[in-house]
Amino acid sequence: MSNPELRTVVVEREISWPAEKIWRALTQPHLMEEWLMKNDFKPVVGHSFNLRGDWGGVLDCEVLAIEQNRTLSYSWDFAHEDAAYNLTSVVTFTLTPTSSGTHLRVEQSGFHPSQKQAYGGARAGWQQFLTKLEQVLAKPD
């Protein structure tokens, strides 16, 4: 039941760390908080959790798919009375080992054509999130 009108944000990074290390940062709540948002995440399909932004917004999420060190997918919904910001979307992280580390692909799908600001915000936001993620990964364990 895909809607051809919906737009997708894709951000990709080559990261010089193994997939296992990146996976920990994507799935451990205390590490997620350092680069993404406060959360009550658990890496279990069907687990409902919230992401709490510094701006006061709360995202309603549910783990949809998980394949350790390879794929993580969860809903990323933001209820808002303004249709331009009322978002029902899915975020998918895909990790692919490379000779020098890992290729990380982040895809957020579900933006309506009218949601230009939300779409632009997500594009910029994921770049910032991934920059923070790389800083978290660079810290000694």
Coordinates of C-alpha atoms in Angstrom, one line a residue:
M1 CA 0.0 0.0 0.0
S2 CA 2.7 2.5 -0.9
N3 CA 1.8 6.0 -2.0
P4 CA 3.9 7.1 -5.0
E5 CA 3.5 10.7 -3.8
L6 CA 5.4 10.2 -0.6
R7 CA 9.0 11.4 -0.4
T8 CA 11.9 9.8 1.3
V9 CA 15.0 11.3 2.8
V10 CA 18.2 9.3 2.4
V11 CA 21.5 10.1 4.1
E12 CA 24.6 7.9 3.6
R13 CA 27.9 8.0 5.4
E14 CA 31.1 6.0 5.2
I15 CA 32.1 5.4 8.8
S16 CA 35.5 4.0 9.7
W17 CA 34.2 1.8 12.5
P18 CA 33.0 -1.8 12.4
A19 CA 29.2 -2.4 12.1
E20 CA 29.1 -3.9 15.6
K21 CA 30.3 -0.7 17.2
I22 CA 27.8 1.4 15.2
W23 CA 25.1 -1.0 16.0
R24 CA 25.6 -0.5 19.7
A25 CA 25.3 3.3 19.2
L26 CA 22.0 2.7 17.3
T27 CA 20.5 0.4 19.8
Q28 CA 21.7 1.2 23.3
P29 CA 19.5 3.9 25.0
H30 CA 22.3 5.7 26.8
L31 CA 24.3 6.0 23.5
M32 CA 21.2 6.9 21.4
E33 CA 20.6 9.7 23.8
E34 CA 24.1 11.1 23.1
W35 CA 23.6 11.5 19.3
L36 CA 19.8 11.2 18.8
M37 CA 17.4 12.0 21.6
K38 CA 16.3 10.8 25.1
N39 CA 14.5 7.5 24.7
D40 CA 13.2 4.3 26.2
F41 CA 14.3 2.1 23.2
K42 CA 14.6 -1.6 23.4
P43 CA 15.9 -3.6 20.3
V44 CA 12.8 -5.8 20.2
V45 CA 10.3 -6.0 17.3
G46 CA 7.0 -4.6 18.5
H47 CA 8.5 -2.5 21.3
S48 CA 6.9 0.9 21.5
F49 CA 9.1 3.8 22.6
N50 CA 9.3 7.6 22.6
L51 CA 12.1 9.8 21.4
R52 CA 12.1 13.1 23.3
G53 CA 13.6 16.1 21.5
D54 CA 15.4 19.0 23.2
W55 CA 12.8 21.2 21.6
G56 CA 10.1 19.6 23.7
G57 CA 8.6 17.4 21.0
V58 CA 7.9 13.7 21.5
L59 CA 8.0 11.1 18.7
D60 CA 6.0 8.0 18.9
C61 CA 7.9 5.0 17.7
E62 CA 7.7 1.3 17.3
V63 CA 10.4 -1.2 16.4
L64 CA 9.4 -2.8 13.0
A65 CA 12.4 -4.8 12.0
I66 CA 15.7 -5.7 13.4
E67 CA 18.6 -7.8 12.1
Q68 CA 21.6 -7.5 14.4
N69 CA 24.5 -5.4 13.0
R70 CA 22.7 -5.0 9.6
T71 CA 19.2 -3.5 9.7
L72 CA 17.1 -1.5 12.1
S73 CA 13.7 -0.1 11.3
Y74 CA 11.2 1.8 13.4
S75 CA 8.2 4.0 13.0
W76 CA 8.9 7.7 13.6
D77 CA 5.5 9.5 14.1
F78 CA 5.0 13.0 15.2
A79 CA 1.4 14.0 16.0
H80 CA 0.8 17.6 15.2
E81 CA -2.4 19.6 14.6
D82 CA -0.8 21.3 11.6
A83 CA -0.8 18.8 8.7
A84 CA 2.5 20.2 7.5
Y85 CA 4.2 18.7 10.5
N86 CA 1.9 15.8 11.3
L87 CA 4.2 13.0 10.3
T88 CA 3.8 9.2 10.0
S89 CA 7.1 7.9 8.8
V90 CA 9.5 5.0 9.0
V91 CA 13.3 5.3 9.7
T92 CA 15.5 2.5 8.5
F93 CA 19.2 2.1 9.2
T94 CA 21.2 -0.2 7.0
L95 CA 24.8 -1.2 7.8
T96 CA 27.0 -2.7 5.1
P97 CA 30.6 -3.7 6.0
T98 CA 33.3 -2.1 3.7
S99 CA 37.0 -2.6 3.4
S100 CA 37.6 0.5 5.6
G101 CA 34.7 0.3 8.0
T102 CA 30.9 0.5 7.4
H103 CA 28.6 2.1 5.0
L104 CA 25.6 3.5 7.0
R105 CA 22.4 4.3 5.1
V106 CA 19.6 6.1 6.8
E107 CA 16.3 6.3 5.1
Q108 CA 13.2 8.1 6.4
S109 CA 10.1 7.5 4.3
G110 CA 6.6 8.9 4.5
F111 CA 6.8 12.7 3.8
H112 CA 3.8 14.1 1.9
P113 CA 4.6 16.6 -0.9
S114 CA 3.0 19.3 1.2
Q115 CA 5.5 18.6 4.1
K116 CA 8.4 20.5 2.6
Q117 CA 9.6 21.9 5.9
A118 CA 9.4 18.6 7.6
Y119 CA 11.2 17.0 4.7
G120 CA 13.9 19.7 4.7
G121 CA 14.2 19.5 8.4
A122 CA 14.7 15.7 8.3
R123 CA 17.4 16.1 5.6
A124 CA 19.3 18.6 7.7
G125 CA 18.5 16.8 11.0
W126 CA 19.9 13.4 9.9
Q127 CA 23.2 15.1 8.8
Q128 CA 23.5 16.6 12.2
F129 CA 22.5 13.3 14.0
L130 CA 25.1 11.3 12.0
T131 CA 27.8 13.9 12.7
K132 CA 27.0 13.5 16.4
L133 CA 26.9 9.7 16.0
E134 CA 30.5 9.8 14.6
Q135 CA 31.6 11.8 17.6
V136 CA 30.0 9.2 19.9
L137 CA 31.8 6.4 18.0
A138 CA 35.2 8.3 18.3
K139 CA 35.0 8.3 22.1
P140 CA 37.0 5.6 23.8
D141 CA 34.7 2.7 25.0

